[in-house]
Coordinates of C-alpha atoms in Angstrom, one line a residue:
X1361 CA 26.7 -49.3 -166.4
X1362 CA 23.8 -51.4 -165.1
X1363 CA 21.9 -50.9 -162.1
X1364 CA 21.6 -53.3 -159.3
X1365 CA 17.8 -52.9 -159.8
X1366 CA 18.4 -54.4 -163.0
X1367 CA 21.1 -57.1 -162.6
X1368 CA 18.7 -58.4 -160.1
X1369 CA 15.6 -58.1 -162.2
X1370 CA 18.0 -60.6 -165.1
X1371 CA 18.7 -62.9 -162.1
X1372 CA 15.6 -63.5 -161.2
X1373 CA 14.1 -63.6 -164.4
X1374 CA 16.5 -66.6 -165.5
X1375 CA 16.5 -68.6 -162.7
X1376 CA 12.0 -67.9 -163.1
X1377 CA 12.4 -69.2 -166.7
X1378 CA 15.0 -71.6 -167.0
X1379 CA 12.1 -74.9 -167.4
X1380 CA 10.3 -72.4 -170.1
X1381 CA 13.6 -72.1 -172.5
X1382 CA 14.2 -75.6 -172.7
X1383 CA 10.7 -76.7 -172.7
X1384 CA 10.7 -73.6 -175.9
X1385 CA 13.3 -74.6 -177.4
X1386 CA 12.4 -78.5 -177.5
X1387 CA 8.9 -77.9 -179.1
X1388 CA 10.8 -75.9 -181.5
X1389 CA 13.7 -78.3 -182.3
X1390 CA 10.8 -81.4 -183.0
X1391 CA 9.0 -79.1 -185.4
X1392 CA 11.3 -80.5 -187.9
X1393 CA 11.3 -79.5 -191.3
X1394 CA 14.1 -78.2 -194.1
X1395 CA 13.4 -76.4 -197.5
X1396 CA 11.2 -78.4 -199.4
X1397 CA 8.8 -79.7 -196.5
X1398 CA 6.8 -76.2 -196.8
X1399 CA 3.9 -78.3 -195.3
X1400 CA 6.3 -78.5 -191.8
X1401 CA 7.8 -75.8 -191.6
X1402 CA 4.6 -73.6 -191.8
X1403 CA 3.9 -75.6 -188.5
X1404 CA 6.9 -74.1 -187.1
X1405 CA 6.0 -70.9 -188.5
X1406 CA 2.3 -71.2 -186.9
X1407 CA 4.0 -72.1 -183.5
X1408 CA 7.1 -69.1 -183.4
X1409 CA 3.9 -66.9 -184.3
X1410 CA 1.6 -68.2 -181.8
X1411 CA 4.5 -67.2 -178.9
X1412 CA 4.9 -63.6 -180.5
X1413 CA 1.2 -63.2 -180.2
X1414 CA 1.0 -64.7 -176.3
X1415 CA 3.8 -62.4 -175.0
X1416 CA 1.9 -58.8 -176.7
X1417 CA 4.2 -58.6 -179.9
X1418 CA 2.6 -57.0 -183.1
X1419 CA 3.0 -60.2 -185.4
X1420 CA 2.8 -61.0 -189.1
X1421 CA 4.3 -63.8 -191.5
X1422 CA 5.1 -62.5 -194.8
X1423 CA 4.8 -64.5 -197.6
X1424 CA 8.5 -64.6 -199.9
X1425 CA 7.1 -67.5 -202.2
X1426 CA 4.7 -70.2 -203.4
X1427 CA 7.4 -72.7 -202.3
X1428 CA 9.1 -71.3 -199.4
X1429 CA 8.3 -70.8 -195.8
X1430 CA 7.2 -67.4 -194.9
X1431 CA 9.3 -65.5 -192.7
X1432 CA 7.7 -64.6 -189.2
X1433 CA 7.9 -61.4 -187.4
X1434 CA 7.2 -59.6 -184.1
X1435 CA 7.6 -56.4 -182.6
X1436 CA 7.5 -55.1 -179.3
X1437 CA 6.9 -51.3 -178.8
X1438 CA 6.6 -50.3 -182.8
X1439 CA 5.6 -46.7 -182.2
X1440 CA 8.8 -46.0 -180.1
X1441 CA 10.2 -43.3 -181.7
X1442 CA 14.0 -44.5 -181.9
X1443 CA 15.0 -46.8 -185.0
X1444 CA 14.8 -50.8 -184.4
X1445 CA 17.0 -52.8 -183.1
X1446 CA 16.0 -56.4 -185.0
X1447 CA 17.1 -60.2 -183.5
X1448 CA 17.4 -62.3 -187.1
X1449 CA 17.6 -65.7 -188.1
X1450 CA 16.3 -68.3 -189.6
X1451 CA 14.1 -71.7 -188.5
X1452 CA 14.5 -74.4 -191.2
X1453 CA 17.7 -77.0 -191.2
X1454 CA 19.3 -78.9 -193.2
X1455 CA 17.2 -82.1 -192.3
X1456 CA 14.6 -84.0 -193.5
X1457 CA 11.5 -84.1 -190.9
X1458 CA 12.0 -87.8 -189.4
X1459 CA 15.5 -88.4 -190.2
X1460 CA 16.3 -88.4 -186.3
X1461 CA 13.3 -90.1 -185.3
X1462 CA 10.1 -88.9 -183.6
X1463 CA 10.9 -86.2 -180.9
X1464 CA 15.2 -85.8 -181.4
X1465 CA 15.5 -83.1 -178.6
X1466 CA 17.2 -84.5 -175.7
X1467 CA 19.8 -83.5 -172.9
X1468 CA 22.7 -85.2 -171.8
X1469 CA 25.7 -83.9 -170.0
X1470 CA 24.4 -80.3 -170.1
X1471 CA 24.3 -80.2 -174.0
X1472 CA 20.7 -80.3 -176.3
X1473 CA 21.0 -82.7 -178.9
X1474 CA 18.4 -82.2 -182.0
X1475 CA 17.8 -81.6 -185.5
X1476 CA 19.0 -77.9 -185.7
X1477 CA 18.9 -77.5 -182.1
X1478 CA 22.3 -75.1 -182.3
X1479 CA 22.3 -74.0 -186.1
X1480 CA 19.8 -72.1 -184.9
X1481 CA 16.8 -72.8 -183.1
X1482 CA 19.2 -72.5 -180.1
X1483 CA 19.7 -68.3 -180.9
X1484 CA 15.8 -68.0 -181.5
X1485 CA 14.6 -69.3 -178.1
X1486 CA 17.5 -66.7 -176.9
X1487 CA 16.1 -63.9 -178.9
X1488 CA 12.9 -65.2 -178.0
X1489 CA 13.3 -65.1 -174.2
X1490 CA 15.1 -61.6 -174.4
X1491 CA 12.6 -59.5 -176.0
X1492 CA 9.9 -61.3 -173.3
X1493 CA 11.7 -60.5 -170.9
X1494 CA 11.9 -56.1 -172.5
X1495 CA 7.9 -56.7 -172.5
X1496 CA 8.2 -58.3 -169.1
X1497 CA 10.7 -55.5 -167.2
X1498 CA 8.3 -52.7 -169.2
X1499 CA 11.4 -51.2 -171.4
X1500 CA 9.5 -49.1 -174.0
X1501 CA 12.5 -47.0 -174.7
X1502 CA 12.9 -48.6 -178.7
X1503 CA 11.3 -50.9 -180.7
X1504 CA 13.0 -54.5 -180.9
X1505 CA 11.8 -56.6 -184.0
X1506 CA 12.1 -60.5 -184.0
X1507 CA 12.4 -61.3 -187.8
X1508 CA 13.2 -65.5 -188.9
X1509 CA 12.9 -66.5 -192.3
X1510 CA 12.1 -69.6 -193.4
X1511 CA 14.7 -70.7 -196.4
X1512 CA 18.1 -69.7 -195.1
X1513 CA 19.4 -72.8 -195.7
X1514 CA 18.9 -73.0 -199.5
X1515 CA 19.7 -68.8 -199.6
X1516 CA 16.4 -68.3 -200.2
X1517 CA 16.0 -69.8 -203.8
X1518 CA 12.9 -69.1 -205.5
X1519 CA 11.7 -66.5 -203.1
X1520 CA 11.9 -62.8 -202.3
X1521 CA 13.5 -63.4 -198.5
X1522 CA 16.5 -61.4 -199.5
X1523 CA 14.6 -58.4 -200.5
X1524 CA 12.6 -58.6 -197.4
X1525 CA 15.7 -58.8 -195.4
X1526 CA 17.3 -56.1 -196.9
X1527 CA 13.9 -53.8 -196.2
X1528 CA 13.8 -55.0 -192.7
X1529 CA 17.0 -54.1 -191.7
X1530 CA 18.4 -51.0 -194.2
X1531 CA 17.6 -48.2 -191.4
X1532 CA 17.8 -49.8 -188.1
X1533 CA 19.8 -48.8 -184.8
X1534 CA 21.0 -52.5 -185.2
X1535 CA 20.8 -55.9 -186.1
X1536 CA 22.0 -59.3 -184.5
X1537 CA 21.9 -62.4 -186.3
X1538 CA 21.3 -65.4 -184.2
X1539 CA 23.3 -67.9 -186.2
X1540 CA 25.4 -70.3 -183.6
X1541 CA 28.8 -69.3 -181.7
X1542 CA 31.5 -71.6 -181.4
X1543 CA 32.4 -72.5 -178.4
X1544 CA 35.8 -70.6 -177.8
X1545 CA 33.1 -68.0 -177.7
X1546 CA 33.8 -65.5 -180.6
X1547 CA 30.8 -63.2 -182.1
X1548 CA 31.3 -63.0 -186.3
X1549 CA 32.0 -59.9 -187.6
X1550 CA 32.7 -61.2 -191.2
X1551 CA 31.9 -64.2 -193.4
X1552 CA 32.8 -65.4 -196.9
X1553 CA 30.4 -64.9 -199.5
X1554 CA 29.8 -68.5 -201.1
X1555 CA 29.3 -68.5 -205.2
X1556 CA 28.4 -71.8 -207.2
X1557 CA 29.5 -71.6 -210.7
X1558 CA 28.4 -74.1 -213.9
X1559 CA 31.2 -74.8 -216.1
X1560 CA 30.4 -76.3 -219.6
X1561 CA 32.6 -77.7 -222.0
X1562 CA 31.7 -78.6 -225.5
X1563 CA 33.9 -81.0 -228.0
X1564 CA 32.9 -82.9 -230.8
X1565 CA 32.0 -86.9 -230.5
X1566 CA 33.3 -89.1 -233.1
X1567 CA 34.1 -93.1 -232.6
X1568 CA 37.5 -93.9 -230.8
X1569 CA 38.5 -96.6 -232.8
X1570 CA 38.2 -95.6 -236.9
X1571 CA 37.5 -91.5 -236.3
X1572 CA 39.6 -91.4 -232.9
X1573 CA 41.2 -87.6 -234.6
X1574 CA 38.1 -86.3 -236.0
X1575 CA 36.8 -86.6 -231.8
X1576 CA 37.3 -83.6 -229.4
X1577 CA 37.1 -84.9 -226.3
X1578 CA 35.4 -82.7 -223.3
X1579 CA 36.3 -85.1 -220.6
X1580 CA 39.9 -84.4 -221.8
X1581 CA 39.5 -80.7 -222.2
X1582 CA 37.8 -80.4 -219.1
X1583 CA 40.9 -82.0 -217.1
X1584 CA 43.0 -79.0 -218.3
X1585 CA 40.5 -76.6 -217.0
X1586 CA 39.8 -78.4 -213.5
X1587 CA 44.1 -78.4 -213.1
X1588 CA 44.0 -75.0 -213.9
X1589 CA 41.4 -73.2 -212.0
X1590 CA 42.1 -75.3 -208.7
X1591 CA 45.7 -73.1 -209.2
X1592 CA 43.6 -70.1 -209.0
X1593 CA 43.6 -70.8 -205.4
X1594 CA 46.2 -68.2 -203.5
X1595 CA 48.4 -71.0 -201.8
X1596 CA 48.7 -69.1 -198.4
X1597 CA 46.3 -69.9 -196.0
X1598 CA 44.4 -66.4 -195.1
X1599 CA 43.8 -65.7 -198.7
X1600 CA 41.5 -63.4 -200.2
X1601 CA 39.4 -66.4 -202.4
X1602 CA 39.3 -69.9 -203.6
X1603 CA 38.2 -72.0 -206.4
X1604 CA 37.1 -75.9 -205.5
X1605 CA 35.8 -78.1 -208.5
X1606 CA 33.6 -80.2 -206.7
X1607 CA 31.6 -82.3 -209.2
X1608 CA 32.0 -83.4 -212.6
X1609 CA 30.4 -85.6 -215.2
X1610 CA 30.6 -86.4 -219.1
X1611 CA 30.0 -88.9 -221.7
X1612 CA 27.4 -91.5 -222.3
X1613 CA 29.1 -94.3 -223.3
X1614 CA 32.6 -96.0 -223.2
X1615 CA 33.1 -96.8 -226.5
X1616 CA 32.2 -93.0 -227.8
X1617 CA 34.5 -89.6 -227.5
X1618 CA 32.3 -87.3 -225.1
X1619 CA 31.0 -84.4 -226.5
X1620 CA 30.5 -82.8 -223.5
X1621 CA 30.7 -82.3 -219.7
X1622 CA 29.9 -79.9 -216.9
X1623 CA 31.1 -79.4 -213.6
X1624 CA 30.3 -77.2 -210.8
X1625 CA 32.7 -74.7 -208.5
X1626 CA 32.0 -73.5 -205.5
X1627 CA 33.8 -70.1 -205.1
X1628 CA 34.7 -68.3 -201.8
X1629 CA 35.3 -64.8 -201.1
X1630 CA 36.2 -62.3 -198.6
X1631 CA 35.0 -59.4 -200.4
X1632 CA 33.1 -58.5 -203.6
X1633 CA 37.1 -56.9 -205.0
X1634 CA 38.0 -60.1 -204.2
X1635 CA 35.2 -61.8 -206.4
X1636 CA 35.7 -59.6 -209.2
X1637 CA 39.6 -60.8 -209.0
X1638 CA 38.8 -64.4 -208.6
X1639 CA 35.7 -64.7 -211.5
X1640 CA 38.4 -62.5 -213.6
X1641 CA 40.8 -64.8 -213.1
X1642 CA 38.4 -67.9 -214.0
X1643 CA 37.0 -66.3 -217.1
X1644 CA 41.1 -66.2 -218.4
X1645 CA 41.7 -69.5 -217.8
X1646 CA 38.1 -71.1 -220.0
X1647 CA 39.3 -68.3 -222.6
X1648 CA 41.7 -70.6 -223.2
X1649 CA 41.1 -73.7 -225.6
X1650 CA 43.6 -76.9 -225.0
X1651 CA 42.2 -78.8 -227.2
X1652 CA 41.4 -77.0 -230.4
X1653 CA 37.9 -77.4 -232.0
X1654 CA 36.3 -77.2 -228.2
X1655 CA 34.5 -74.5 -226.7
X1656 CA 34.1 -73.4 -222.7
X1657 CA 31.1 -71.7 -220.8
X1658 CA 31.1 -70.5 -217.3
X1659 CA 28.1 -69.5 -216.3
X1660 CA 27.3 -68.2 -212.5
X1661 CA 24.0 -69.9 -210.8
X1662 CA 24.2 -69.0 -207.2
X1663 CA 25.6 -66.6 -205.2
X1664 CA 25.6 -65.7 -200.9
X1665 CA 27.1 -62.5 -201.0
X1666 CA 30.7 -61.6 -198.8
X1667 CA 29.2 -60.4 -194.8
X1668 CA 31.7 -57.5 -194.7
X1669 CA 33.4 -56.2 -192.3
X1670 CA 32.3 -53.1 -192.2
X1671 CA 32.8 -49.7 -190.0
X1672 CA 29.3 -50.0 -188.6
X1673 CA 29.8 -54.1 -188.2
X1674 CA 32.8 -53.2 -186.4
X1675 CA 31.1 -50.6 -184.0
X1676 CA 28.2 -52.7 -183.1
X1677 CA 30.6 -55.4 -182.2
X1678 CA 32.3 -53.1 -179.9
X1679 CA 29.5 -52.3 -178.2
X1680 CA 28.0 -56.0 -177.6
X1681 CA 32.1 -56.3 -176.3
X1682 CA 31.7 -53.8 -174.1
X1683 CA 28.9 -54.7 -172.1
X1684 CA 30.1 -58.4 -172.5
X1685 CA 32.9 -57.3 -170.1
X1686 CA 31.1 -55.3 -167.7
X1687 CA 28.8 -57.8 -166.7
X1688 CA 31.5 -60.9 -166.7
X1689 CA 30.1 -63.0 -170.3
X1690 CA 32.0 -65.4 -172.4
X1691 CA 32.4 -63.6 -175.3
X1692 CA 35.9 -64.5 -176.5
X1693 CA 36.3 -62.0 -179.1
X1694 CA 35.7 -61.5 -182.5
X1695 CA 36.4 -63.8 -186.0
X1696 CA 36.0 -63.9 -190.0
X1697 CA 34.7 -67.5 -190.8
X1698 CA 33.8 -69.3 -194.1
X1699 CA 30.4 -70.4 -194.2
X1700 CA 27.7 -67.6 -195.7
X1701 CA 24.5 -65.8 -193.9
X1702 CA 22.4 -63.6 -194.0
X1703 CA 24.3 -61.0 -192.3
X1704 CA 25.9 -60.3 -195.5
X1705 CA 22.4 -58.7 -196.7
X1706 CA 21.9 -56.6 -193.7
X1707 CA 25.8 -55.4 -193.8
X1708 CA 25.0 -55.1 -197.7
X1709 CA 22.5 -52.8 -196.5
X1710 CA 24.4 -50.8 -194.3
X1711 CA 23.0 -52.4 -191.2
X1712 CA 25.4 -52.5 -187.9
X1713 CA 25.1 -56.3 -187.4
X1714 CA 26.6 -58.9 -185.4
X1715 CA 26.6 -62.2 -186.3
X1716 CA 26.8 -65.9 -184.3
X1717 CA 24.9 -64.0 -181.2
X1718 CA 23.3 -67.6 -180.6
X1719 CA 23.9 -70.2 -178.6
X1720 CA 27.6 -72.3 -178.9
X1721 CA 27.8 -75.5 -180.2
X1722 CA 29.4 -77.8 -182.6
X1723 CA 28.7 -80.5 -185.4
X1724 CA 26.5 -78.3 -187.3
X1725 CA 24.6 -80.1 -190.4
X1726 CA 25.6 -83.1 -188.7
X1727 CA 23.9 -85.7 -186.8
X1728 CA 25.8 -85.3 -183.8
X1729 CA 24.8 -81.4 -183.4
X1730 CA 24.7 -80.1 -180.1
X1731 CA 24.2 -76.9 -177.8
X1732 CA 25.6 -75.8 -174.8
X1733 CA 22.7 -75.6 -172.4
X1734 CA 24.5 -72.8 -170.0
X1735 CA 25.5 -70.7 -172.8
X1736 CA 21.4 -70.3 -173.9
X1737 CA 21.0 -68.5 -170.6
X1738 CA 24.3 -66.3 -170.8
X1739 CA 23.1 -65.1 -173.8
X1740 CA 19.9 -63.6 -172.9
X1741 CA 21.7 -62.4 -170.1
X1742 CA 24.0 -60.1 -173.0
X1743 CA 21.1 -59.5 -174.8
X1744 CA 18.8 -57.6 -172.4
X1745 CA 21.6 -55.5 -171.0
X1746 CA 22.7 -55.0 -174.9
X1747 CA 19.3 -53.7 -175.8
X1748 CA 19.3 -51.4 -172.8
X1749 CA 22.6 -49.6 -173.8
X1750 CA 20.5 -49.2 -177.5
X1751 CA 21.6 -45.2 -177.6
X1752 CA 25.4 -46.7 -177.6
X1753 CA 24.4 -48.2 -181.5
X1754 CA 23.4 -44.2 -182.6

């Protein structure tokens, strides 16, 4: 249980910084900048940094590639002798810098509009706030790392991020990832791993009109093999995996049987037994020519791993819960959603880790994103009374 000491100390230390979170988290959300636009980002890298520094955290940014953004990092109290607990996430979106204009962030109706403002600069001004205020109340009991990468969004293509992440957070008392809630309030304790695939299919081009049966025509075999895989799909709705064809091409001119065409699959999965299932069931189905004299390759060229729902993923959960209740939060419970993160690395890992710990929202990647302005200040609330039950995580 909490003291009254401390409840009040969290009062007073909201209500003392409620101007500083938004005026945070509105620098933040006009630093645009998405993979790609390393030139940006590092400005958002430079100012997450220059806020570690001012509040006494131990800081670095660690490079993960020429091309990517490095990820930044803080720690308060790293000599503590208990393991870390670690606040994660990452700061570049899905948006080009300037696609909503010069300074997006604004408020209306007590929600934050912005480029990225709840998928998830939103849960790094809350993991932000709560490890100043740790510093600030003088809790020296654990060390608590802040830890954002900076190439989420692309799953970290062409870097080491994934490594890092997986170093970072392999022997930890726990980890919460500060990707966005919904609104009905549930924290994630499981995501599908997302898996693009390349599919390749090779016939023979010959003229339609005087060698129309000398032609094997990809476009043609390639119609049998979208039909088919689609069916890999379990029809019931809470199923294990699916298999969506999403773009195709072939051919380079009308009046000439293709020789060839590709399209690409995105695959989802609950768990890697489920992925071995679903690619086993894929590889069967471009074993098989319909069109005789053509040949099929499926190659794999991406992959976000499953974020299990493991025994420690489950305890961790359990405790954030707990205090959830005693201190009257929104937390709504707990849910398995579709999109990937990197939770699934730290779970991969054997972290106990939480995901959507951030702020709630909606219309992620879209335009019209928002966060709920109230819920930024609930959360830190959770947070600093989480961290202070840290021996509940052993």
């Amino acid at each position: 249980m909490f003291t009254e000491e401390l409840r009040n100390k969290i009062d007073s230390y909201i209500e003392e910084n409620r101007e500083a979170v938004i005026c945070f988290l509105e620098e933040l959300v006009n630093l645009e900048g998405r993979h790609g636009e390393k030139e940006h980002l590092l400005k958002t890298a430079a100012f997450l940094k220059r806020n570690f520094d001012e509040i006494g955290l131990e800081t670095a940014l660690i490079e993960v590639g020429e091309a990517n953004a490095p990820i930044v990092t803080g720690v308060l109290n790293k000599d503590a002798a208990e393991k870390e607990i670690v606040f994660t996430g990452h700061y570049d979106t899905v948006f080009a810098a300037g696609s909503a204009g010069e300074k997006p962030f604004h408020i209306k109706d007590g929600k934050a509009y912005g480029p990225g403002v709840c998928d998830m600069k939103g849960g790094i001004a809350i993991a932000f706030f709560t490890v100043k205020a740790l510093k600030a109340f003088g809790f020296e009991e654990a060390p608590v790392r802040l830890f954002f990468v900076g190439d989420e969004e692309v799953n970290h293509q062409g870097g080491n991020a994934i490594e890092k992440i997986r170093a970072y957070t392999k022997d930890i008392l726990a980890a919460f990832n500060m990707e966005n809630r919904y609104e009905s309030g549930q924290l994630c304790i499981g995501r599908k791993g997302c898996y693009e695939f390349l599919l390749k299919v090779h016939g023979i081009a010959s003229h339609p009109g005087h060698a129309y049966d000398e032609g094997r025509n990809a476009i043609e075999e390639m119609s049998h093999k979208v039909i088919a895989l689609q069916a890999v799909t379990p029809k019931d709705k809470d199923r294990d995996y699916s298999v969506s064809v999403n773009t195709i091409k072939g051919g380079t001119v009308t009046n000439g049987i293709p020789a060839y065409c590709e399209a690409t699959i995105d695959v989802r999965v609950k768990s890697f037994a489920a992925l071995e299932t679903c690619e086993s069931l894929m590889r069967k189905v471009c074993e098989k020519p319909y069109i005789e004299g053509t040949k099929t390759e499926l190659i794999r060229t991406d992959d976000m791993i499953p974020f299990e729902t493991t025994e420690g993923v489950k305890a961790a959960y359990n405790v954030v819960k707990m205090v959830n209740d005693q201190i009257g939060g929104t937390v709504s419970g707990s849910i398995v959603v579709g999109g990937s993160s990197d939770a699934a690395y730290m779970a991969a890992a054997g972290a106990k880790v939480v995901c959507q710990c951030g702020v709630s929202g909606a219309y992620t990647h879209n335009e019209k994103e928002y966060a709920v302005v109230a819920s930024l200040y609930e959360a830190i609330r959770l947070f600093i009374c989480t961290v202070y039950q840290y021996q509940l995580f052993k």
